[in-house]
GROMACS .gro file of C-alpha atoms in nm:
model
  440
    1MET     CA    1   6.023   6.884  -2.998
    2LYS     CA    2   6.260   6.917  -2.758
    3LYS     CA    3   6.219   7.080  -2.468
    4LEU     CA    4   6.053   7.369  -2.289
    5LEU     CA    5   5.849   7.116  -2.095
    6CYS     CA    6   5.603   7.224  -1.836
    7SER     CA    7   5.493   7.088  -1.502
    8ILE     CA    8   5.144   6.951  -1.458
    9ALA     CA    9   5.029   7.289  -1.338
   10GLY     CA   10   5.197   7.464  -1.628
   11ALA     CA   11   5.061   7.216  -1.877
   12THR     CA   12   4.704   7.268  -1.772
   13MET     CA   13   4.738   7.644  -1.825
   14ILE     CA   14   4.768   7.604  -2.204
   15LEU     CA   15   4.410   7.661  -2.310
   16GLY     CA   16   4.222   7.758  -2.621
   17SER     CA   17   4.100   8.116  -2.629
   18ALA     CA   18   3.740   8.006  -2.593
   19MET     CA   19   3.825   7.832  -2.266
   20ALA     CA   20   4.067   8.086  -2.125
   21ASP     CA   21   3.835   8.191  -1.841
   22GLU     CA   22   3.717   7.842  -1.754
   23LYS     CA   23   3.866   7.606  -1.501
   24PRO     CA   24   4.074   7.349  -1.691
   25SER     CA   25   3.937   6.997  -1.679
   26TYR     CA   26   4.229   6.821  -1.846
   27ILE     CA   27   4.509   6.717  -1.616
   28PRO     CA   28   4.770   6.511  -1.803
   29THR     CA   29   4.867   6.183  -1.642
   30ALA     CA   30   5.218   6.099  -1.528
   31GLU     CA   31   5.247   5.872  -1.834
   32ASN     CA   32   5.146   6.159  -2.059
   33LEU     CA   33   5.400   6.398  -1.908
   34GLN     CA   34   5.671   6.135  -1.950
   35ALA     CA   35   5.564   6.086  -2.312
   36ARG     CA   36   5.594   6.462  -2.366
   37LYS     CA   37   5.950   6.454  -2.235
   38GLU     CA   38   6.041   6.159  -2.457
   39PHE     CA   39   5.881   6.333  -2.754
   40ALA     CA   40   6.081   6.647  -2.687
   41ASP     CA   41   6.404   6.450  -2.647
   42ASN     CA   42   6.349   6.261  -2.974
   43GLY     CA   43   6.377   6.578  -3.181
   44PHE     CA   44   6.325   6.427  -3.525
   45GLY     CA   45   6.042   6.238  -3.694
   46ILE     CA   46   5.937   6.142  -4.045
   47PHE     CA   47   5.595   6.231  -4.185
   48ILE     CA   48   5.445   5.984  -4.434
   49HIS     CA   49   5.172   6.115  -4.667
   50TRP     CA   50   5.042   5.816  -4.860
   51GLY     CA   51   4.709   5.709  -5.001
   52ILE     CA   52   4.534   5.639  -5.331
   53TYR     CA   53   4.615   5.997  -5.434
   54SER     CA   54   4.967   5.869  -5.507
   55MET     CA   55   4.811   5.687  -5.806
   56PHE     CA   56   4.752   6.022  -5.976
   57ALA     CA   57   5.102   6.150  -5.883
   58GLN     CA   58   4.961   6.502  -5.836
   59GLY     CA   59   4.983   6.542  -5.459
   60GLU     CA   60   4.741   6.471  -5.177
   61TRP     CA   61   4.495   6.752  -5.268
   62TYR     CA   62   4.429   6.629  -5.623
   63LEU     CA   63   4.062   6.549  -5.557
   64ASN     CA   64   4.002   6.907  -5.443
   65TYR     CA   65   4.206   7.094  -5.702
   66ASP     CA   66   4.096   6.923  -6.023
   67ASN     CA   67   3.720   6.914  -5.956
   68ILE     CA   68   3.699   6.538  -5.989
   69THR     CA   69   3.388   6.372  -5.852
   70ALA     CA   70   3.443   6.148  -5.553
   71ASP     CA   71   3.297   5.851  -5.741
   72GLU     CA   72   3.543   5.882  -6.028
   73TYR     CA   73   3.833   5.940  -5.790
   74ALA     CA   74   3.741   5.630  -5.587
   75LYS     CA   75   3.788   5.409  -5.893
   76ALA     CA   76   4.163   5.448  -5.842
   77ALA     CA   77   4.133   5.222  -5.541
   78ARG     CA   78   4.061   4.925  -5.768
   79GLY     CA   79   4.406   4.973  -5.922
   80PHE     CA   80   4.598   5.049  -5.604
   81TYR     CA   81   4.841   4.761  -5.561
   82PRO     CA   82   5.165   4.883  -5.397
   83ALA     CA   83   5.355   4.562  -5.469
   84ASP     CA   84   5.687   4.703  -5.350
   85PHE     CA   85   5.567   4.816  -5.008
   86ASP     CA   86   5.798   4.672  -4.744
   87ALA     CA   87   5.743   4.799  -4.391
   88ALA     CA   88   6.080   4.665  -4.277
   89LYS     CA   89   6.264   4.863  -4.547
   90TRP     CA   90   6.069   5.178  -4.467
   91VAL     CA   91   6.133   5.162  -4.095
   92SER     CA   92   6.499   5.067  -4.138
   93ALA     CA   93   6.565   5.363  -4.371
   94ILE     CA   94   6.386   5.598  -4.134
   95LYS     CA   95   6.563   5.463  -3.827
   96ASP     CA   96   6.900   5.494  -4.000
   97SER     CA   97   6.823   5.862  -4.068
   98GLY     CA   98   6.823   5.926  -3.695
   99ALA     CA   99   6.448   5.986  -3.679
  100LYS     CA  100   6.284   5.849  -3.365
  101TYR     CA  101   5.922   5.837  -3.476
  102ILE     CA  102   5.697   5.807  -3.780
  103THR     CA  103   5.373   6.001  -3.831
  104PHE     CA  104   5.161   5.806  -4.080
  105THR     CA  105   4.853   5.941  -4.260
  106THR     CA  106   4.579   5.695  -4.168
  107ARG     CA  107   4.305   5.896  -4.343
  108HIS     CA  108   4.356   6.215  -4.539
  109HIS     CA  109   4.095   6.462  -4.664
  110ASP     CA  110   3.999   6.230  -4.952
  111GLY     CA  111   3.841   5.994  -4.697
  112PHE     CA  112   4.035   5.680  -4.790
  113SER     CA  113   4.143   5.479  -4.485
  114MET     CA  114   4.484   5.314  -4.494
  115TRP     CA  115   4.389   5.043  -4.246
  116ASP     CA  116   4.130   4.765  -4.214
  117THR     CA  117   3.853   4.976  -4.065
  118ASP     CA  118   3.509   4.835  -3.992
  119GLN     CA  119   3.352   5.179  -4.025
  120SER     CA  120   3.373   5.201  -4.404
  121ASP     CA  121   3.452   4.978  -4.701
  122TYR     CA  122   3.657   5.261  -4.851
  123ASN     CA  123   3.985   5.128  -4.717
  124ILE     CA  124   4.309   4.957  -4.816
  125VAL     CA  125   4.178   4.606  -4.745
  126ASP     CA  126   3.821   4.617  -4.876
  127ALA     CA  127   3.851   4.860  -5.168
  128THR     CA  128   4.182   4.754  -5.328
  129PRO     CA  129   4.323   4.432  -5.474
  130PHE     CA  130   4.617   4.467  -5.232
  131LYS     CA  131   4.407   4.333  -4.942
  132ARG     CA  132   4.676   4.402  -4.680
  133ASP     CA  133   4.650   4.618  -4.372
  134ILE     CA  134   4.942   4.853  -4.431
  135LEU     CA  135   4.905   5.018  -4.092
  136LYS     CA  136   4.918   4.682  -3.914
  137GLU     CA  137   5.240   4.590  -4.092
  138LEU     CA  138   5.392   4.930  -4.021
  139ALA     CA  139   5.291   4.919  -3.654
  140GLN     CA  140   5.443   4.574  -3.610
  141GLU     CA  141   5.768   4.681  -3.775
  142CYS     CA  142   5.790   5.000  -3.569
  143GLU     CA  143   5.751   4.792  -3.254
  144LYS     CA  144   6.016   4.550  -3.374
  145GLN     CA  145   6.271   4.819  -3.459
  146GLY     CA  146   6.201   5.049  -3.165
  147ILE     CA  147   6.050   5.340  -3.359
  148LYS     CA  148   5.748   5.521  -3.216
  149LEU     CA  149   5.437   5.536  -3.432
  150HIS     CA  150   5.218   5.850  -3.450
  151LEU     CA  151   4.898   5.867  -3.652
  152TYR     CA  152   4.772   6.153  -3.868
  153TYR     CA  153   4.393   6.174  -3.887
  154SER     CA  154   4.193   6.425  -4.091
  155HIS     CA  155   3.883   6.590  -3.949
  156ILE     CA  156   3.776   6.656  -4.310
  157ASP     CA  157   3.620   6.416  -4.558
  158TRP     CA  158   3.563   6.531  -4.916
  159THR     CA  159   3.374   6.210  -5.003
  160ARG     CA  160   3.131   6.133  -4.719
  161PRO     CA  161   2.798   6.316  -4.757
  162ASP     CA  162   2.751   6.332  -4.379
  163TYR     CA  163   3.058   6.554  -4.333
  164PRO     CA  164   2.938   6.917  -4.303
  165SER     CA  165   3.151   7.065  -4.579
  166GLY     CA  166   3.353   7.378  -4.515
  167ARG     CA  167   3.559   7.577  -4.764
  168THR     CA  168   3.735   7.285  -4.937
  169GLY     CA  169   3.624   6.984  -5.139
  170LEU     CA  170   3.311   7.158  -5.268
  171ASN     CA  171   3.309   7.007  -5.618
  172THR     CA  172   3.332   6.636  -5.548
  173GLY     CA  173   2.967   6.558  -5.619
  174ARG     CA  174   2.845   6.505  -5.265
  175ASP     CA  175   2.480   6.560  -5.174
  176THR     CA  176   2.518   6.841  -4.922
  177THR     CA  177   2.158   6.795  -4.802
  178LEU     CA  178   2.275   6.479  -4.628
  179ARG     CA  179   2.497   6.661  -4.379
  180ASN     CA  180   2.482   6.482  -4.048
  181TRP     CA  181   2.741   6.598  -3.795
  182PRO     CA  182   2.636   6.359  -3.512
  183GLN     CA  183   2.668   6.064  -3.750
  184TYR     CA  184   3.003   6.183  -3.888
  185TYR     CA  185   3.138   6.260  -3.541
  186LYS     CA  186   3.044   5.910  -3.427
  187PHE     CA  187   3.216   5.766  -3.737
  188MET     CA  188   3.538   5.952  -3.657
  189ASN     CA  189   3.538   5.848  -3.293
  190ASN     CA  190   3.473   5.486  -3.389
  191GLN     CA  191   3.770   5.499  -3.624
  192LEU     CA  192   3.990   5.661  -3.359
  193THR     CA  193   3.886   5.386  -3.117
  194GLU     CA  194   3.998   5.127  -3.372
  195LEU     CA  195   4.333   5.300  -3.420
  196LEU     CA  196   4.398   5.320  -3.047
  197THR     CA  197   4.279   4.966  -2.976
  198ASN     CA  198   4.409   4.745  -3.257
  199TYR     CA  199   4.753   4.884  -3.343
  200GLY     CA  200   4.953   4.880  -3.022
  201LYS     CA  201   5.090   5.175  -2.833
  202ILE     CA  202   5.043   5.497  -3.029
  203GLY     CA  203   5.274   5.791  -2.960
  204ALA     CA  204   5.043   6.067  -3.083
  205ILE     CA  205   4.729   6.151  -3.277
  206TRP     CA  206   4.804   6.431  -3.524
  207PHE     CA  207   4.480   6.604  -3.626
  208ASP     CA  208   4.436   6.818  -3.935
  209GLY     CA  209   4.145   7.005  -4.095
  210LYS     CA  210   3.987   7.222  -3.828
  211TRP     CA  211   4.072   7.518  -4.051
  212ASP     CA  212   3.814   7.394  -4.305
  213HIS     CA  213   3.548   7.588  -4.113
  214ASP     CA  214   3.752   7.894  -4.024
  215GLN     CA  215   3.541   8.112  -4.256
  216ASP     CA  216   3.203   8.008  -4.118
  217SER     CA  217   2.983   8.298  -4.006
  218VAL     CA  218   2.895   8.099  -3.695
  219PRO     CA  219   3.184   7.916  -3.524
  220PHE     CA  220   3.168   7.543  -3.596
  221ASP     CA  221   3.171   7.317  -3.291
  222TRP     CA  222   3.410   7.030  -3.358
  223GLN     CA  223   3.341   6.885  -3.010
  224LEU     CA  224   3.715   6.853  -2.952
  225PRO     CA  225   3.707   6.818  -2.571
  226GLU     CA  226   3.501   6.500  -2.590
  227GLN     CA  227   3.716   6.361  -2.869
  228TYR     CA  228   4.037   6.442  -2.685
  229ALA     CA  229   3.899   6.281  -2.368
  230LEU     CA  230   3.823   5.963  -2.563
  231ILE     CA  231   4.181   5.943  -2.687
  232HIS     CA  232   4.330   6.001  -2.341
  233LYS     CA  233   4.093   5.742  -2.194
  234LEU     CA  234   4.196   5.478  -2.448
  235GLN     CA  235   4.569   5.554  -2.421
  236PRO     CA  236   4.653   5.811  -2.149
  237GLN     CA  237   5.011   5.850  -2.270
  238CYS     CA  238   4.905   5.925  -2.629
  239LEU     CA  239   4.987   6.284  -2.718
  240ILE     CA  240   4.738   6.500  -2.905
  241GLY     CA  241   4.838   6.767  -3.154
  242ASN     CA  242   4.614   6.964  -3.387
  243ASN     CA  243   4.733   7.143  -3.698
  244HIS     CA  244   4.468   7.413  -3.664
  245HIS     CA  245   4.717   7.704  -3.691
  246GLU     CA  246   4.591   7.843  -3.361
  247SER     CA  247   4.711   7.854  -3.002
  248PRO     CA  248   4.673   7.514  -2.832
  249TYR     CA  249   4.337   7.411  -2.692
  250GLU     CA  250   4.280   7.234  -2.364
  251GLY     CA  251   4.352   6.865  -2.402
  252GLU     CA  252   4.633   6.912  -2.654
  253ASP     CA  253   4.976   6.790  -2.551
  254ILE     CA  254   5.199   6.930  -2.826
  255GLN     CA  255   5.190   7.241  -3.043
  256ILE     CA  256   5.226   7.211  -3.420
  257PHE     CA  257   5.366   7.461  -3.670
  258GLU     CA  258   5.329   7.402  -4.044
  259ARG     CA  259   5.612   7.489  -4.285
  260ASP     CA  260   5.761   7.735  -4.037
  261LEU     CA  261   5.973   7.746  -3.727
  262PRO     CA  262   5.789   7.846  -3.408
  263GLY     CA  263   5.699   8.215  -3.408
  264GLU     CA  264   5.762   8.257  -3.781
  265ASN     CA  265   5.501   8.284  -4.056
  266THR     CA  266   5.676   8.286  -4.391
  267ALA     CA  267   5.426   8.036  -4.536
  268GLY     CA  268   5.116   8.210  -4.401
  269LEU     CA  269   5.009   7.906  -4.198
  270SER     CA  270   5.157   7.988  -3.859
  271GLY     CA  271   5.235   8.295  -3.654
  272GLN     CA  272   5.041   8.184  -3.347
  273ALA     CA  273   5.195   8.244  -3.005
  274VAL     CA  274   5.446   7.983  -2.894
  275SER     CA  275   5.319   7.788  -2.594
  276ARG     CA  276   5.503   7.603  -2.319
  277LEU     CA  277   5.400   7.267  -2.466
  278PRO     CA  278   5.650   7.054  -2.657
  279LEU     CA  279   5.683   7.197  -3.008
  280GLU     CA  280   5.692   7.042  -3.353
  281THR     CA  281   5.734   7.197  -3.695
  282CYS     CA  282   5.648   6.996  -4.005
  283ASN     CA  283   5.796   7.056  -4.347
  284THR     CA  284   5.847   6.888  -4.682
  285MET     CA  285   6.161   6.752  -4.847
  286ASN     CA  286   6.047   6.891  -5.181
  287GLY     CA  287   5.738   7.102  -5.242
  288MET     CA  288   5.456   6.856  -5.179
  289TRP     CA  289   5.334   6.630  -4.901
  290GLY     CA  290   5.188   6.355  -5.119
  291TYR     CA  291   5.376   6.212  -5.415
  292LYS     CA  292   5.390   6.439  -5.720
  293ILE     CA  293   5.588   6.299  -6.008
  294LYS     CA  294   5.696   6.639  -6.146
  295ASP     CA  295   5.814   6.770  -5.810
  296GLN     CA  296   6.181   6.675  -5.804
  297ASN     CA  297   6.285   7.001  -5.641
  298TYR     CA  298   6.422   6.838  -5.330
  299LYS     CA  299   6.592   7.047  -5.067
  300SER     CA  300   6.961   6.965  -5.033
  301THR     CA  301   7.087   6.764  -4.738
  302PRO     CA  302   7.277   7.066  -4.595
  303GLU     CA  303   6.956   7.270  -4.616
  304LEU     CA  304   6.757   7.000  -4.436
  305ILE     CA  305   7.018   6.957  -4.164
  306SER     CA  306   7.034   7.332  -4.116
  307TYR     CA  307   6.655   7.346  -4.073
  308LEU     CA  308   6.669   7.053  -3.830
  309VAL     CA  309   6.933   7.231  -3.620
  310LYS     CA  310   6.745   7.562  -3.627
  311ALA     CA  311   6.433   7.387  -3.501
  312ALA     CA  312   6.630   7.228  -3.219
  313GLY     CA  313   6.774   7.566  -3.128
  314MET     CA  314   6.418   7.689  -3.076
  315GLY     CA  315   6.318   7.387  -2.869
  316ALA     CA  316   6.124   7.221  -3.151
  317ASN     CA  317   6.118   6.884  -3.323
  318LEU     CA  318   6.126   6.860  -3.701
  319LEU     CA  319   5.871   6.633  -3.867
  320LEU     CA  320   6.014   6.590  -4.217
  321ASN     CA  321   5.781   6.462  -4.486
  322VAL     CA  322   5.827   6.184  -4.741
  323GLY     CA  323   5.560   6.105  -5.001
  324PRO     CA  324   5.582   5.737  -5.108
  325GLN     CA  325   5.528   5.635  -5.469
  326PRO     CA  326   5.217   5.439  -5.574
  327ASN     CA  327   5.420   5.117  -5.593
  328GLY     CA  328   5.498   5.147  -5.222
  329GLU     CA  329   5.859   5.258  -5.244
  330LEU     CA  330   6.004   5.570  -5.086
  331PRO     CA  331   6.147   5.796  -5.362
  332ALA     CA  332   6.518   5.748  -5.428
  333ALA     CA  333   6.590   6.118  -5.369
  334ALA     CA  334   6.424   6.099  -5.028
  335LEU     CA  335   6.618   5.786  -4.937
  336ASP     CA  336   6.944   5.956  -5.031
  337ARG     CA  337   6.869   6.247  -4.801
  338LEU     CA  338   6.759   6.023  -4.517
  339LYS     CA  339   7.087   5.835  -4.542
  340GLU     CA  340   7.294   6.154  -4.543
  341ILE     CA  341   7.103   6.303  -4.250
  342GLY     CA  342   7.168   5.978  -4.064
  343GLN     CA  343   7.540   6.006  -4.126
  344TRP     CA  344   7.537   6.355  -3.974
  345MET     CA  345   7.327   6.235  -3.679
  346ASN     CA  346   7.565   5.948  -3.609
  347LYS     CA  347   7.844   6.200  -3.562
  348TYR     CA  348   7.666   6.494  -3.400
  349GLY     CA  349   7.354   6.345  -3.241
  350ASP     CA  350   7.476   6.422  -2.889
  351THR     CA  351   7.441   6.795  -2.967
  352PHE     CA  352   7.083   6.737  -3.082
  353TYR     CA  353   6.900   6.458  -2.898
  354ALA     CA  354   6.773   6.529  -2.545
  355THR     CA  355   6.886   6.890  -2.567
  356THR     CA  356   6.687   7.199  -2.482
  357ALA     CA  357   6.658   7.523  -2.673
  358GLY     CA  358   6.972   7.735  -2.665
  359ASP     CA  359   7.033   8.023  -2.424
  360PHE     CA  360   6.950   8.290  -2.681
  361GLU     CA  361   6.757   8.351  -3.001
  362ALA     CA  362   6.906   8.244  -3.333
  363GLN     CA  363   7.192   8.464  -3.453
  364SER     CA  364   7.303   8.553  -3.804
  365TRP     CA  365   7.576   8.289  -3.771
  366GLY     CA  366   7.353   8.009  -3.640
  367THR     CA  367   7.194   7.884  -3.321
  368SER     CA  368   7.261   7.685  -3.003
  369THR     CA  369   7.134   7.386  -2.806
  370ARG     CA  370   7.193   7.300  -2.442
  371LYS     CA  371   7.246   6.976  -2.248
  372GLY     CA  372   7.322   7.021  -1.880
  373ASN     CA  373   7.626   7.245  -1.842
  374LYS     CA  374   7.716   7.213  -2.210
  375LEU     CA  375   7.609   7.476  -2.459
  376PHE     CA  376   7.656   7.370  -2.822
  377LEU     CA  377   7.708   7.649  -3.073
  378HIS     CA  378   7.593   7.548  -3.420
  379VAL     CA  379   7.778   7.775  -3.661
  380LEU     CA  380   7.580   7.739  -3.982
  381THR     CA  381   7.682   8.058  -4.165
  382PRO     CA  382   8.012   8.187  -4.023
  383GLU     CA  383   8.080   8.554  -4.080
  384GLY     CA  384   8.450   8.630  -4.089
  385SER     CA  385   8.686   8.499  -3.825
  386GLU     CA  386   8.474   8.556  -3.513
  387ILE     CA  387   8.124   8.538  -3.377
  388THR     CA  388   7.948   8.702  -3.084
  389VAL     CA  389   7.762   8.473  -2.845
  390PRO     CA  390   7.504   8.657  -2.629
  391THR     CA  391   7.492   8.405  -2.345
  392THR     CA  392   7.453   8.538  -1.992
  393VAL     CA  393   7.599   8.225  -1.835
  394LYS     CA  394   7.965   8.208  -1.734
  395VAL     CA  395   8.173   8.017  -1.989
  396LYS     CA  396   8.453   7.806  -1.845
  397LYS     CA  397   8.587   7.635  -2.154
  398ALA     CA  398   8.540   7.619  -2.531
  399VAL     CA  399   8.647   7.337  -2.764
  400SER     CA  400   8.582   7.229  -3.120
  401TYR     CA  401   8.333   6.944  -3.103
  402ASP     CA  402   8.505   6.749  -3.380
  403ASP     CA  403   8.863   6.727  -3.251
  404ARG     CA  404   8.837   6.871  -2.896
  405THR     CA  405   9.096   7.139  -2.968
  406PRO     CA  406   9.063   7.457  -2.757
  407VAL     CA  407   8.878   7.753  -2.909
  408LYS     CA  408   8.980   8.103  -2.803
  409PHE     CA  409   8.713   8.326  -2.651
  410SER     CA  410   8.693   8.650  -2.456
  411LYS     CA  411   8.430   8.804  -2.232
  412LEU     CA  412   8.257   9.116  -2.361
  413LYS     CA  413   8.192   9.415  -2.135
  414GLU     CA  414   7.837   9.446  -2.261
  415GLY     CA  415   7.774   9.079  -2.188
  416GLY     CA  416   7.830   8.753  -2.371
  417ILE     CA  417   8.153   8.635  -2.529
  418LYS     CA  418   8.343   8.667  -2.853
  419ILE     CA  419   8.463   8.345  -3.018
  420GLN     CA  420   8.769   8.332  -3.242
  421LEU     CA  421   8.672   8.083  -3.509
  422PRO     CA  422   8.930   7.822  -3.613
  423GLU     CA  423   8.968   7.749  -3.982
  424ILE     CA  424   8.647   7.571  -4.079
  425PRO     CA  425   8.692   7.288  -4.332
  426GLU     CA  426   8.529   7.354  -4.667
  427GLY     CA  427   8.193   7.183  -4.705
  428THR     CA  428   8.114   7.186  -4.334
  429ILE     CA  429   7.737   7.202  -4.287
  430ASP     CA  430   7.739   7.284  -3.917
  431TYR     CA  431   8.059   7.371  -3.732
  432ILE     CA  432   7.994   7.293  -3.367
  433ILE     CA  433   8.172   7.450  -3.072
  434GLU     CA  434   8.112   7.303  -2.727
  435LEU     CA  435   8.106   7.544  -2.436
  436GLU     CA  436   8.138   7.426  -2.079
  437THR     CA  437   7.936   7.668  -1.870
  438ALA     CA  438   7.826   7.727  -1.516
  439ALA     CA  439   7.502   7.551  -1.430
  440LYS     CA  440   7.205   7.726  -1.591
   0.00000   0.00000   0.00000
């Protein structure tokens, strides 16, 4: 998420509401602050939702929605053999899309671990005939190809009886009398220690599931400060984000928005105040996170690029999801879109990477990004032959980004400028005008 980065002092002011009146104890290291900047500059990542749920081809929440017992569901592991999984092909396709990092689901709510964990036999090596550590192969390939690796980790487990169940996964056959939070908390921290010890440098831990207890009559104590401290002790530069749909808590390094741009709430999962931390919005290519065979309603490439640009204009990264098939391949439709996004990035990446949010809020015609004294206008939906640009900074020059031809503009008395749009070629996804401005 590009951008609105804070100083150490500013960073430590982003606290959870419960800690608002307390003296902050988390002071990010220099390595962590540098990692935040790099994260913001990267702008674009790919989310990978993959596990044994892909065997059912009904999405990642299948165990919850269809009232299957955990024991019956777990039998799918004995048939999980993704023979076509090729980490090199995955990472190459993702790198060619212009994405700079991958966020991989190490353990989703169904409790199945996609790495060779010593904390449970319910994992890709011990429970399946595949017998390969997928995360190890992916981590090695990311290192080889220069792509950062982030790890998704669920706070929920619909299969372990020691997880104190919340409002989801209530019909999976667990014995709820065996709840044991201290034991489950230790299990999670042991797994996180494995992930941050055995798989190289990790860019971020992406938590999910805190919302499972948001309807409890007594607030549930997830013991996040201690868990966050463990992560920062093991890898100080590792960023922490939590998809809890709330304002950031102390110890978190990025702010996450689900299926919405920062400040918006069309999906009913966001709407929280936008902090000064680096921002990331996650969204799907089609309708699901995990693979669903009937869901072929993929967003078009122009739609995805437009969303990517709008996120950048708000100072946010886009984490775009792909749900691999049970055989280990990325869906053909997803690969097509990754390739086409990459073609756009190859041409216009300079207006996207290492930019900050534009000088003004999104307009009906589009948005803007800034890099130094250059303000890039991203005209996504041109209206007539001119647009109004409400920048308060003096504009010295305007040119078409594609061919460097001058673009006519005039200063408005009420502030800002009016741009006379050249003829925009048919099929243009994002017509970009580069403004040279006074230093901002």
